[in-house]
Amino acid sequence: MVRIRVDADGSVSGCEVVGPSGSDALDEHTCFLMKQRMRYEPAKSAAGQPVTSTITHRVIWKGTGRPDGLALLKPVWVELELIVAPDGSTRSCNVLRFETLTGEAPDVACPWAVQDMKFPAIEGKNDRKVRYRNSVEISEMPAAR
């Protein structure tokens, strides 16, 4: 599990492992990838201005123990709309887009988001709408020479 700092521009400026995987190298690489690749729609203040926030993500690495483990990775696109309460809990979730090449059902996306996505508490009494997007894209690389 990692806690990441999201700046007002949506970029990740910090990452802290709060639930180690058991592998220091994997934990370091997780934070490296979060900082390099993740972009968020920033949290907003009560006045509607982008603000810095902290988000906790559960990261699960699965491998087959074989060198071709990357071949098992499948392209996916997930887009959710979440309603987040002032205390940071997720009140509701709606799947806006869920695409895979294998036709997997989107029924796991919202239960995962409601249970595992944690947001920082915010000032005020109003809920906030969060649009969460996540994708895995796979591209062929030229053969090594």
mmCIF file of N, CA and C in Angstrom:
data_model
loop_
_atom_site.group_PDB
_atom_site.id
_atom_site.type_symbol
_atom_site.label_atom_id
_atom_site.label_comp_id
_atom_site.label_asym_id
_atom_site.label_seq_id
_atom_site.Cartn_x
_atom_site.Cartn_y
_atom_site.Cartn_z
ATOM 1 N N MET A 1 0.855 -1.160 0.000
ATOM 2 C CA MET A 1 0.000 0.000 0.000
ATOM 3 C C MET A 1 0.908 1.231 0.000
ATOM 4 N N VAL A 2 0.560 2.215 -0.802
ATOM 5 C CA VAL A 2 1.351 3.440 -0.875
ATOM 6 C C VAL A 2 0.463 4.649 -0.625
ATOM 7 N N ARG A 3 1.062 5.661 -0.031
ATOM 8 C CA ARG A 3 0.394 6.946 0.173
ATOM 9 C C ARG A 3 1.102 7.916 -0.763
ATOM 10 N N ILE A 4 0.321 8.531 -1.650
ATOM 11 C CA ILE A 4 0.919 9.455 -2.600
ATOM 12 C C ILE A 4 0.394 10.864 -2.384
ATOM 13 N N ARG A 5 1.271 11.809 -2.673
ATOM 14 C CA ARG A 5 0.924 13.230 -2.582
ATOM 15 C C ARG A 5 0.639 13.709 -3.998
ATOM 16 N N VAL A 6 -0.564 14.244 -4.190
ATOM 17 C CA VAL A 6 -0.978 14.754 -5.491
ATOM 18 C C VAL A 6 -0.984 16.274 -5.418
ATOM 19 N N ASP A 7 -0.186 16.904 -6.275
ATOM 20 C CA ASP A 7 -0.118 18.362 -6.301
ATOM 21 C C ASP A 7 -1.358 18.947 -6.971
ATOM 22 N N ALA A 8 -1.508 20.243 -6.851
ATOM 23 C CA ALA A 8 -2.675 20.938 -7.398
ATOM 24 C C ALA A 8 -2.767 20.816 -8.919
ATOM 25 N N ASP A 9 -1.650 20.471 -9.586
ATOM 26 C CA ASP A 9 -1.686 20.298 -11.042
ATOM 27 C C ASP A 9 -1.970 18.845 -11.437
ATOM 28 N N GLY A 10 -2.190 17.968 -10.445
ATOM 29 C CA GLY A 10 -2.509 16.574 -10.718
ATOM 30 C C GLY A 10 -1.316 15.643 -10.773
ATOM 31 N N SER A 11 -0.114 16.196 -10.672
ATOM 32 C CA SER A 11 1.084 15.353 -10.706
ATOM 33 C C SER A 11 1.368 14.762 -9.327
ATOM 34 N N VAL A 12 2.091 13.651 -9.311
ATOM 35 C CA VAL A 12 2.470 12.992 -8.063
ATOM 36 C C VAL A 12 3.824 13.533 -7.635
ATOM 37 N N SER A 13 3.876 14.152 -6.461
ATOM 38 C CA SER A 13 5.134 14.734 -5.981
ATOM 39 C C SER A 13 5.754 13.935 -4.848
ATOM 40 N N GLY A 14 5.035 12.975 -4.316
ATOM 41 C CA GLY A 14 5.596 12.179 -3.236
ATOM 42 C C GLY A 14 4.935 10.826 -3.156
ATOM 43 N N CYS A 15 5.684 9.856 -2.648
ATOM 44 C CA CYS A 15 5.168 8.502 -2.495
ATOM 45 C C CYS A 15 5.825 7.878 -1.278
ATOM 46 N N GLU A 16 5.008 7.271 -0.430
ATOM 47 C CA GLU A 16 5.504 6.609 0.772
ATOM 48 C C GLU A 16 4.865 5.231 0.865
ATOM 49 N N VAL A 17 5.689 4.216 1.036
ATOM 50 C CA VAL A 17 5.174 2.860 1.203
ATOM 51 C C VAL A 17 4.653 2.736 2.630
ATOM 52 N N VAL A 18 3.365 2.479 2.785
ATOM 53 C CA VAL A 18 2.766 2.347 4.117
ATOM 54 C C VAL A 18 2.347 0.906 4.410
ATOM 55 N N GLY A 19 2.428 0.060 3.409
ATOM 56 C CA GLY A 19 2.161 -1.370 3.561
ATOM 57 C C GLY A 19 3.134 -2.114 2.675
ATOM 58 N N PRO A 20 4.325 -2.439 3.198
ATOM 59 C CA PRO A 20 5.375 -3.032 2.367
ATOM 60 C C PRO A 20 4.954 -4.359 1.733
ATOM 61 N N SER A 21 5.499 -4.617 0.549
ATOM 62 C CA SER A 21 5.206 -5.854 -0.175
ATOM 63 C C SER A 21 6.074 -7.012 0.298
ATOM 64 N N GLY A 22 7.148 -6.685 1.004
ATOM 65 C CA GLY A 22 8.113 -7.706 1.389
ATOM 66 C C GLY A 22 9.357 -7.660 0.528
ATOM 67 N N SER A 23 9.318 -6.840 -0.520
ATOM 68 C CA SER A 23 10.469 -6.666 -1.402
ATOM 69 C C SER A 23 10.786 -5.180 -1.488
ATOM 70 N N ASP A 24 11.947 -4.790 -0.965
ATOM 71 C CA ASP A 24 12.337 -3.375 -1.026
ATOM 72 C C ASP A 24 12.421 -2.888 -2.462
ATOM 73 N N ALA A 25 12.951 -3.723 -3.351
ATOM 74 C CA ALA A 25 13.093 -3.326 -4.757
ATOM 75 C C ALA A 25 11.723 -3.092 -5.390
ATOM 76 N N LEU A 26 10.772 -3.960 -5.097
ATOM 77 C CA LEU A 26 9.430 -3.806 -5.654
ATOM 78 C C LEU A 26 8.746 -2.565 -5.086
ATOM 79 N N ASP A 27 8.914 -2.323 -3.799
ATOM 80 C CA ASP A 27 8.335 -1.124 -3.181
ATOM 81 C C ASP A 27 8.922 0.142 -3.798
ATOM 82 N N GLU A 28 10.248 0.170 -3.993
ATOM 83 C CA GLU A 28 10.890 1.337 -4.616
ATOM 84 C C GLU A 28 10.381 1.532 -6.035
ATOM 85 N N HIS A 29 10.249 0.434 -6.775
ATOM 86 C CA HIS A 29 9.793 0.529 -8.160
ATOM 87 C C HIS A 29 8.335 0.999 -8.223
ATOM 88 N N THR A 30 7.525 0.572 -7.274
ATOM 89 C CA THR A 30 6.130 1.017 -7.221
ATOM 90 C C THR A 30 6.069 2.535 -7.099
ATOM 91 N N CYS A 31 6.845 3.098 -6.163
ATOM 92 C CA CYS A 31 6.847 4.557 -5.999
ATOM 93 C C CYS A 31 7.417 5.248 -7.229
ATOM 94 N N PHE A 32 8.444 4.669 -7.826
ATOM 95 C CA PHE A 32 9.006 5.236 -9.056
ATOM 96 C C PHE A 32 7.923 5.326 -10.128
ATOM 97 N N LEU A 33 7.182 4.242 -10.326
ATOM 98 C CA LEU A 33 6.130 4.233 -11.346
ATOM 99 C C LEU A 33 5.010 5.211 -11.019
ATOM 100 N N MET A 34 4.635 5.305 -9.754
ATOM 101 C CA MET A 34 3.582 6.247 -9.361
ATOM 102 C C MET A 34 3.989 7.678 -9.710
ATOM 103 N N LYS A 35 5.233 8.030 -9.414
ATOM 104 C CA LYS A 35 5.701 9.396 -9.684
ATOM 105 C C LYS A 35 5.841 9.653 -11.181
ATOM 106 N N GLN A 36 6.287 8.661 -11.921
ATOM 107 C CA GLN A 36 6.539 8.844 -13.345
ATOM 108 C C GLN A 36 5.279 8.803 -14.202
ATOM 109 N N ARG A 37 4.330 7.955 -13.841
ATOM 110 C CA ARG A 37 3.224 7.672 -14.757
ATOM 111 C C ARG A 37 1.847 8.143 -14.320
ATOM 112 N N MET A 38 1.637 8.297 -13.035
ATOM 113 C CA MET A 38 0.288 8.606 -12.564
ATOM 114 C C MET A 38 -0.003 10.104 -12.656
ATOM 115 N N ARG A 39 -1.190 10.430 -13.103
ATOM 116 C CA ARG A 39 -1.696 11.797 -13.132
ATOM 117 C C ARG A 39 -3.128 11.748 -12.630
ATOM 118 N N TYR A 40 -3.512 12.740 -11.852
ATOM 119 C CA TYR A 40 -4.833 12.760 -11.242
ATOM 120 C C TYR A 40 -5.540 14.063 -11.554
ATOM 121 N N GLU A 41 -6.846 14.016 -11.490
ATOM 122 C CA GLU A 41 -7.617 15.248 -11.476
ATOM 123 C C GLU A 41 -7.510 15.732 -10.032
ATOM 124 N N PRO A 42 -6.950 16.909 -9.811
ATOM 125 C CA PRO A 42 -6.666 17.327 -8.432
ATOM 126 C C PRO A 42 -7.926 17.534 -7.597
ATOM 127 N N ALA A 43 -7.740 17.371 -6.287
ATOM 128 C CA ALA A 43 -8.811 17.683 -5.342
ATOM 129 C C ALA A 43 -9.081 19.182 -5.412
ATOM 130 N N LYS A 44 -10.252 19.586 -4.978
ATOM 131 C CA LYS A 44 -10.608 21.012 -5.024
ATOM 132 C C LYS A 44 -10.973 21.496 -3.628
ATOM 133 N N SER A 45 -10.653 22.743 -3.386
ATOM 134 C CA SER A 45 -11.023 23.379 -2.119
ATOM 135 C C SER A 45 -12.518 23.682 -2.141
ATOM 136 N N ALA A 46 -13.039 24.142 -1.017
ATOM 137 C CA ALA A 46 -14.448 24.520 -0.943
ATOM 138 C C ALA A 46 -14.770 25.616 -1.957
ATOM 139 N N ALA A 47 -13.754 26.418 -2.319
ATOM 140 C CA ALA A 47 -13.939 27.495 -3.298
ATOM 141 C C ALA A 47 -13.779 26.995 -4.733
ATOM 142 N N GLY A 48 -13.515 25.683 -4.892
ATOM 143 C CA GLY A 48 -13.385 25.127 -6.233
ATOM 144 C C GLY A 48 -11.999 25.211 -6.831
ATOM 145 N N GLN A 49 -11.007 25.621 -6.045
ATOM 146 C CA GLN A 49 -9.638 25.747 -6.540
ATOM 147 C C GLN A 49 -8.879 24.436 -6.343
ATOM 148 N N PRO A 50 -8.014 24.050 -7.308
ATOM 149 C CA PRO A 50 -7.211 22.836 -7.141
ATOM 150 C C PRO A 50 -6.305 22.954 -5.916
ATOM 151 N N VAL A 51 -6.205 21.868 -5.153
ATOM 152 C CA VAL A 51 -5.367 21.838 -3.953
ATOM 153 C C VAL A 51 -4.566 20.541 -3.912
ATOM 154 N N THR A 52 -3.495 20.568 -3.139
ATOM 155 C CA THR A 52 -2.688 19.383 -2.904
ATOM 156 C C THR A 52 -3.471 18.423 -2.013
ATOM 157 N N SER A 53 -3.338 17.131 -2.281
ATOM 158 C CA SER A 53 -4.038 16.129 -1.471
ATOM 159 C C SER A 53 -3.177 14.881 -1.333
ATOM 160 N N THR A 54 -3.634 13.981 -0.497
ATOM 161 C CA THR A 54 -2.954 12.707 -0.291
ATOM 162 C C THR A 54 -3.956 11.589 -0.537
ATOM 163 N N ILE A 55 -3.523 10.578 -1.281
ATOM 164 C CA ILE A 55 -4.372 9.435 -1.605
ATOM 165 C C ILE A 55 -3.618 8.167 -1.230
ATOM 166 N N THR A 56 -4.323 7.209 -0.678
ATOM 167 C CA THR A 56 -3.720 5.915 -0.371
ATOM 168 C C THR A 56 -4.223 4.898 -1.386
ATOM 169 N N HIS A 57 -3.281 4.172 -1.985
ATOM 170 C CA HIS A 57 -3.608 3.130 -2.963
ATOM 171 C C HIS A 57 -3.119 1.788 -2.471
ATOM 172 N N ARG A 58 -3.911 0.782 -2.676
ATOM 173 C CA ARG A 58 -3.446 -0.577 -2.459
ATOM 174 C C ARG A 58 -2.884 -1.046 -3.802
ATOM 175 N N VAL A 59 -1.655 -1.497 -3.807
ATOM 176 C CA VAL A 59 -0.998 -1.961 -5.025
ATOM 177 C C VAL A 59 -0.775 -3.455 -4.884
ATOM 178 N N ILE A 60 -1.249 -4.194 -5.856
ATOM 179 C CA ILE A 60 -1.057 -5.641 -5.836
ATOM 180 C C ILE A 60 -0.246 -6.030 -7.061
ATOM 181 N N TRP A 61 0.909 -6.585 -6.819
ATOM 182 C CA TRP A 61 1.752 -7.103 -7.893
ATOM 183 C C TRP A 61 1.527 -8.608 -7.945
ATOM 184 N N LYS A 62 1.232 -9.101 -9.105
ATOM 185 C CA LYS A 62 1.068 -10.544 -9.274
ATOM 186 C C LYS A 62 2.020 -10.997 -10.361
ATOM 187 N N GLY A 63 2.649 -12.100 -10.132
ATOM 188 C CA GLY A 63 3.564 -12.647 -11.127
ATOM 189 C C GLY A 63 3.397 -14.144 -11.218
ATOM 190 N N THR A 64 3.857 -14.684 -12.313
ATOM 191 C CA THR A 64 3.762 -16.117 -12.526
ATOM 192 C C THR A 64 5.047 -16.818 -12.122
ATOM 193 N N GLY A 65 6.074 -16.039 -11.813
ATOM 194 C CA GLY A 65 7.352 -16.650 -11.514
ATOM 195 C C GLY A 65 8.104 -17.031 -12.772
ATOM 196 N N ARG A 66 7.525 -16.718 -13.925
ATOM 197 C CA ARG A 66 8.177 -17.024 -15.198
ATOM 198 C C ARG A 66 8.618 -15.722 -15.847
ATOM 199 N N PRO A 67 9.668 -15.754 -16.663
ATOM 200 C CA PRO A 67 10.126 -14.538 -17.341
ATOM 201 C C PRO A 67 9.073 -13.937 -18.257
ATOM 202 N N ASP A 68 8.123 -14.744 -18.755
ATOM 203 C CA ASP A 68 7.120 -14.219 -19.678
ATOM 204 C C ASP A 68 5.873 -13.703 -18.958
ATOM 205 N N GLY A 69 5.999 -13.366 -17.675
ATOM 206 C CA GLY A 69 4.865 -12.878 -16.904
ATOM 207 C C GLY A 69 4.205 -11.653 -17.516
ATOM 208 N N LEU A 70 4.987 -10.794 -18.203
ATOM 209 C CA LEU A 70 4.424 -9.607 -18.843
ATOM 210 C C LEU A 70 3.419 -9.994 -19.920
ATOM 211 N N ALA A 71 3.595 -11.153 -20.520
ATOM 212 C CA ALA A 71 2.679 -11.597 -21.571
ATOM 213 C C ALA A 71 1.264 -11.804 -21.030
ATOM 214 N N LEU A 72 1.136 -11.993 -19.721
ATOM 215 C CA LEU A 72 -0.182 -12.195 -19.122
ATOM 216 C C LEU A 72 -0.920 -10.893 -18.866
ATOM 217 N N LEU A 73 -0.219 -9.771 -18.938
ATOM 218 C CA LEU A 73 -0.828 -8.468 -18.710
ATOM 219 C C LEU A 73 -1.771 -8.144 -19.859
ATOM 220 N N LYS A 74 -2.959 -7.696 -19.545
ATOM 221 C CA LYS A 74 -3.967 -7.395 -20.562
ATOM 222 C C LYS A 74 -4.297 -5.909 -20.557
ATOM 223 N N PRO A 75 -4.506 -5.337 -21.752
ATOM 224 C CA PRO A 75 -4.917 -3.930 -21.809
ATOM 225 C C PRO A 75 -6.278 -3.737 -21.137
ATOM 226 N N VAL A 76 -6.427 -2.626 -20.441
ATOM 227 C CA VAL A 76 -7.693 -2.324 -19.767
ATOM 228 C C VAL A 76 -7.838 -0.808 -19.640
ATOM 229 N N TRP A 77 -9.064 -0.344 -19.642
ATOM 230 C CA TRP A 77 -9.367 1.064 -19.384
ATOM 231 C C TRP A 77 -10.531 1.097 -18.401
ATOM 232 N N VAL A 78 -10.345 1.803 -17.289
ATOM 233 C CA VAL A 78 -11.390 1.932 -16.275
ATOM 234 C C VAL A 78 -11.592 3.410 -15.987
ATOM 235 N N GLU A 79 -12.839 3.846 -15.994
ATOM 236 C CA GLU A 79 -13.162 5.213 -15.606
ATOM 237 C C GLU A 79 -14.376 5.148 -14.682
ATOM 238 N N LEU A 80 -14.198 5.683 -13.475
ATOM 239 C CA LEU A 80 -15.246 5.654 -12.462
ATOM 240 C C LEU A 80 -15.586 7.071 -12.027
ATOM 241 N N GLU A 81 -16.827 7.284 -11.636
ATOM 242 C CA GLU A 81 -17.226 8.530 -11.000
ATOM 243 C C GLU A 81 -17.607 8.180 -9.565
ATOM 244 N N LEU A 82 -16.893 8.783 -8.623
ATOM 245 C CA LEU A 82 -17.095 8.497 -7.209
ATOM 246 C C LEU A 82 -17.673 9.722 -6.515
ATOM 247 N N ILE A 83 -18.532 9.505 -5.545
ATOM 248 C CA ILE A 83 -18.990 10.575 -4.669
ATOM 249 C C ILE A 83 -18.300 10.335 -3.332
ATOM 250 N N VAL A 84 -17.477 11.317 -2.925
ATOM 251 C CA VAL A 84 -16.658 11.188 -1.724
ATOM 252 C C VAL A 84 -17.185 12.138 -0.653
ATOM 253 N N ALA A 85 -17.402 11.595 0.537
ATOM 254 C CA ALA A 85 -17.913 12.366 1.676
ATOM 255 C C ALA A 85 -16.802 13.227 2.267
ATOM 256 N N PRO A 86 -17.159 14.251 3.039
ATOM 257 C CA PRO A 86 -16.142 15.109 3.660
ATOM 258 C C PRO A 86 -15.133 14.347 4.523
ATOM 259 N N ASP A 87 -15.533 13.180 5.079
ATOM 260 C CA ASP A 87 -14.590 12.405 5.897
ATOM 261 C C ASP A 87 -13.641 11.558 5.056
ATOM 262 N N GLY A 88 -13.779 11.593 3.723
ATOM 263 C CA GLY A 88 -12.895 10.854 2.830
ATOM 264 C C GLY A 88 -13.435 9.500 2.409
ATOM 265 N N SER A 89 -14.569 9.084 2.949
ATOM 266 C CA SER A 89 -15.138 7.789 2.565
ATOM 267 C C SER A 89 -15.875 7.917 1.231
ATOM 268 N N THR A 90 -15.925 6.829 0.491
ATOM 269 C CA THR A 90 -16.608 6.820 -0.797
ATOM 270 C C THR A 90 -18.066 6.442 -0.581
ATOM 271 N N ARG A 91 -18.972 7.365 -0.926
ATOM 272 C CA ARG A 91 -20.410 7.135 -0.735
ATOM 273 C C ARG A 91 -21.009 6.298 -1.864
ATOM 274 N N SER A 92 -20.574 6.578 -3.090
ATOM 275 C CA SER A 92 -21.141 5.846 -4.220
ATOM 276 C C SER A 92 -20.140 5.796 -5.362
ATOM 277 N N CYS A 93 -20.420 4.905 -6.291
ATOM 278 C CA CYS A 93 -19.527 4.690 -7.429
ATOM 279 C C CYS A 93 -20.373 4.360 -8.646
ATOM 280 N N ASN A 94 -19.976 4.896 -9.782
ATOM 281 C CA ASN A 94 -20.645 4.625 -11.041
ATOM 282 C C ASN A 94 -19.570 4.331 -12.085
ATOM 283 N N VAL A 95 -19.691 3.216 -12.794
ATOM 284 C CA VAL A 95 -18.738 2.875 -13.850
ATOM 285 C C VAL A 95 -19.101 3.691 -15.083
ATOM 286 N N LEU A 96 -18.193 4.573 -15.508
ATOM 287 C CA LEU A 96 -18.415 5.372 -16.710
ATOM 288 C C LEU A 96 -17.889 4.651 -17.947
ATOM 289 N N ARG A 97 -16.784 3.921 -17.773
ATOM 290 C CA ARG A 97 -16.171 3.224 -18.906
ATOM 291 C C ARG A 97 -15.361 2.053 -18.360
ATOM 292 N N PHE A 98 -15.498 0.908 -18.968
ATOM 293 C CA PHE A 98 -14.722 -0.267 -18.582
ATOM 294 C C PHE A 98 -14.507 -1.076 -19.846
ATOM 295 N N GLU A 99 -13.275 -1.126 -20.314
ATOM 296 C CA GLU A 99 -12.979 -1.816 -21.567
ATOM 297 C C GLU A 99 -11.800 -2.754 -21.379
ATOM 298 N N THR A 100 -11.972 -3.981 -21.843
ATOM 299 C CA THR A 100 -10.872 -4.941 -21.897
ATOM 300 C C THR A 100 -10.982 -5.702 -23.203
ATOM 301 N N LEU A 101 -9.891 -6.324 -23.613
ATOM 302 C CA LEU A 101 -9.929 -7.150 -24.815
ATOM 303 C C LEU A 101 -10.563 -8.505 -24.542
ATOM 304 N N THR A 102 -10.627 -8.886 -23.285
ATOM 305 C CA THR A 102 -11.136 -10.213 -22.936
ATOM 306 C C THR A 102 -12.605 -10.198 -22.548
ATOM 307 N N GLY A 103 -13.225 -9.028 -22.520
ATOM 308 C CA GLY A 103 -14.641 -8.941 -22.203
ATOM 309 C C GLY A 103 -14.974 -9.164 -20.741
ATOM 310 N N GLU A 104 -14.009 -8.952 -19.867
ATOM 311 C CA GLU A 104 -14.267 -9.122 -18.439
ATOM 312 C C GLU A 104 -15.347 -8.144 -17.980
ATOM 313 N N ALA A 105 -16.127 -8.566 -17.015
ATOM 314 C CA ALA A 105 -17.225 -7.737 -16.513
ATOM 315 C C ALA A 105 -16.695 -6.637 -15.601
ATOM 316 N N PRO A 106 -17.325 -5.452 -15.631
ATOM 317 C CA PRO A 106 -16.878 -4.337 -14.790
ATOM 318 C C PRO A 106 -17.374 -4.419 -13.355
ATOM 319 N N ASP A 107 -18.018 -5.535 -12.970
ATOM 320 C CA ASP A 107 -18.654 -5.597 -11.656
ATOM 321 C C ASP A 107 -17.682 -5.582 -10.483
ATOM 322 N N VAL A 108 -16.380 -5.693 -10.739
ATOM 323 C CA VAL A 108 -15.411 -5.639 -9.636
ATOM 324 C C VAL A 108 -14.901 -4.223 -9.387
ATOM 325 N N ALA A 109 -15.078 -3.327 -10.342
ATOM 326 C CA ALA A 109 -14.469 -1.993 -10.249
ATOM 327 C C ALA A 109 -15.023 -1.178 -9.080
ATOM 328 N N CYS A 110 -16.334 -1.069 -8.958
ATOM 329 C CA CYS A 110 -16.898 -0.240 -7.886
ATOM 330 C C CYS A 110 -16.708 -0.839 -6.494
ATOM 331 N N PRO A 111 -16.924 -2.139 -6.301
ATOM 332 C CA PRO A 111 -16.643 -2.675 -4.958
ATOM 333 C C PRO A 111 -15.200 -2.436 -4.529
ATOM 334 N N TRP A 112 -14.258 -2.576 -5.465
ATOM 335 C CA TRP A 112 -12.852 -2.295 -5.157
ATOM 336 C C TRP A 112 -12.679 -0.833 -4.770
ATOM 337 N N ALA A 113 -13.261 0.071 -5.554
ATOM 338 C CA ALA A 113 -13.096 1.505 -5.290
ATOM 339 C C ALA A 113 -13.689 1.891 -3.940
ATOM 340 N N VAL A 114 -14.884 1.403 -3.639
ATOM 341 C CA VAL A 114 -15.545 1.758 -2.380
ATOM 342 C C VAL A 114 -14.764 1.208 -1.185
ATOM 343 N N GLN A 115 -14.235 -0.002 -1.309
ATOM 344 C CA GLN A 115 -13.526 -0.621 -0.190
ATOM 345 C C GLN A 115 -12.095 -0.106 -0.035
ATOM 346 N N ASP A 116 -11.373 0.077 -1.134
ATOM 347 C CA ASP A 116 -9.933 0.308 -1.048
ATOM 348 C C ASP A 116 -9.459 1.730 -1.307
ATOM 349 N N MET A 117 -10.227 2.551 -1.999
ATOM 350 C CA MET A 117 -9.756 3.906 -2.284
ATOM 351 C C MET A 117 -10.055 4.800 -1.086
ATOM 352 N N LYS A 118 -9.018 5.397 -0.540
ATOM 353 C CA LYS A 118 -9.158 6.285 0.611
ATOM 354 C C LYS A 118 -8.752 7.693 0.185
ATOM 355 N N PHE A 119 -9.542 8.659 0.578
ATOM 356 C CA PHE A 119 -9.281 10.050 0.246
ATOM 357 C C PHE A 119 -9.098 10.840 1.534
ATOM 358 N N PRO A 120 -8.365 11.957 1.464
ATOM 359 C CA PRO A 120 -8.198 12.772 2.669
ATOM 360 C C PRO A 120 -9.508 13.469 3.031
ATOM 361 N N ALA A 121 -9.688 13.699 4.312
ATOM 362 C CA ALA A 121 -10.850 14.471 4.759
ATOM 363 C C ALA A 121 -10.723 15.893 4.222
ATOM 364 N N ILE A 122 -11.859 16.529 3.952
ATOM 365 C CA ILE A 122 -11.850 17.899 3.443
ATOM 366 C C ILE A 122 -12.704 18.771 4.349
ATOM 367 N N GLU A 123 -12.416 20.058 4.302
ATOM 368 C CA GLU A 123 -13.222 20.997 5.080
ATOM 369 C C GLU A 123 -14.574 21.166 4.411
ATOM 370 N N GLY A 124 -15.570 21.435 5.204
ATOM 371 C CA GLY A 124 -16.898 21.681 4.665
ATOM 372 C C GLY A 124 -17.808 20.485 4.847
ATOM 373 N N LYS A 125 -19.059 20.682 4.459
ATOM 374 C CA LYS A 125 -20.077 19.656 4.667
ATOM 375 C C LYS A 125 -20.502 18.980 3.375
ATOM 376 N N ASN A 126 -20.009 19.447 2.243
ATOM 377 C CA ASN A 126 -20.472 18.931 0.967
ATOM 378 C C ASN A 126 -19.618 17.770 0.473
ATOM 379 N N ASP A 127 -20.286 16.811 -0.176
ATOM 380 C CA ASP A 127 -19.577 15.730 -0.851
ATOM 381 C C ASP A 127 -18.825 16.320 -2.039
ATOM 382 N N ARG A 128 -17.912 15.542 -2.592
ATOM 383 C CA ARG A 128 -17.244 15.975 -3.815
ATOM 384 C C ARG A 128 -17.280 14.832 -4.820
ATOM 385 N N LYS A 129 -17.296 15.200 -6.087
ATOM 386 C CA LYS A 129 -17.312 14.229 -7.164
ATOM 387 C C LYS A 129 -15.873 14.018 -7.626
ATOM 388 N N VAL A 130 -15.469 12.763 -7.725
ATOM 389 C CA VAL A 130 -14.116 12.417 -8.155
ATOM 390 C C VAL A 130 -14.234 11.530 -9.384
ATOM 391 N N ARG A 131 -13.527 11.884 -10.439
ATOM 392 C CA ARG A 131 -13.474 11.031 -11.622
ATOM 393 C C ARG A 131 -12.127 10.326 -11.596
ATOM 394 N N TYR A 132 -12.163 9.010 -11.529
ATOM 395 C CA TYR A 132 -10.960 8.182 -11.442
ATOM 396 C C TYR A 132 -10.766 7.482 -12.780
ATOM 397 N N ARG A 133 -9.580 7.625 -13.359
ATOM 398 C CA ARG A 133 -9.251 6.967 -14.629
ATOM 399 C C ARG A 133 -7.980 6.153 -14.441
ATOM 400 N N ASN A 134 -7.981 4.950 -14.986
ATOM 401 C CA ASN A 134 -6.800 4.104 -14.905
ATOM 402 C C ASN A 134 -6.750 3.252 -16.161
ATOM 403 N N SER A 135 -5.574 3.127 -16.739
ATOM 404 C CA SER A 135 -5.451 2.299 -17.933
ATOM 405 C C SER A 135 -4.136 1.536 -17.919
ATOM 406 N N VAL A 136 -4.145 0.422 -18.606
ATOM 407 C CA VAL A 136 -2.935 -0.344 -18.880
ATOM 408 C C VAL A 136 -2.846 -0.434 -20.388
ATOM 409 N N GLU A 137 -1.763 0.076 -20.952
ATOM 410 C CA GLU A 137 -1.555 0.045 -22.393
ATOM 411 C C GLU A 137 -0.294 -0.752 -22.679
ATOM 412 N N ILE A 138 -0.352 -1.606 -23.689
ATOM 413 C CA ILE A 138 0.774 -2.464 -24.027
ATOM 414 C C ILE A 138 1.159 -2.198 -25.472
ATOM 415 N N SER A 139 2.450 -1.939 -25.719
ATOM 416 C CA SER A 139 2.954 -1.662 -27.062
ATOM 417 C C SER A 139 4.124 -2.587 -27.367
ATOM 418 N N GLU A 140 4.219 -2.990 -28.612
ATOM 419 C CA GLU A 140 5.362 -3.791 -29.046
ATOM 420 C C GLU A 140 6.590 -2.896 -29.155
ATOM 421 N N MET A 141 7.732 -3.429 -28.794
ATOM 422 C CA MET A 141 9.003 -2.718 -28.915
ATOM 423 C C MET A 141 9.814 -3.390 -30.019
ATOM 424 N N PRO A 142 10.699 -2.626 -30.682
ATOM 425 C CA PRO A 142 11.565 -3.253 -31.685
ATOM 426 C C PRO A 142 12.410 -4.348 -31.032
ATOM 427 N N ALA A 143 12.708 -5.368 -31.800
ATOM 428 C CA ALA A 143 13.519 -6.471 -31.281
ATOM 429 C C ALA A 143 14.906 -5.969 -30.904
ATOM 430 N N ALA A 144 15.427 -6.493 -29.802
ATOM 431 C CA ALA A 144 16.787 -6.130 -29.370
ATOM 432 C C ALA A 144 17.790 -6.711 -30.352
ATOM 433 N N ARG A 145 18.843 -5.962 -30.604
ATOM 434 C CA ARG A 145 19.868 -6.433 -31.553
ATOM 435 C C ARG A 145 21.109 -6.834 -30.832
#
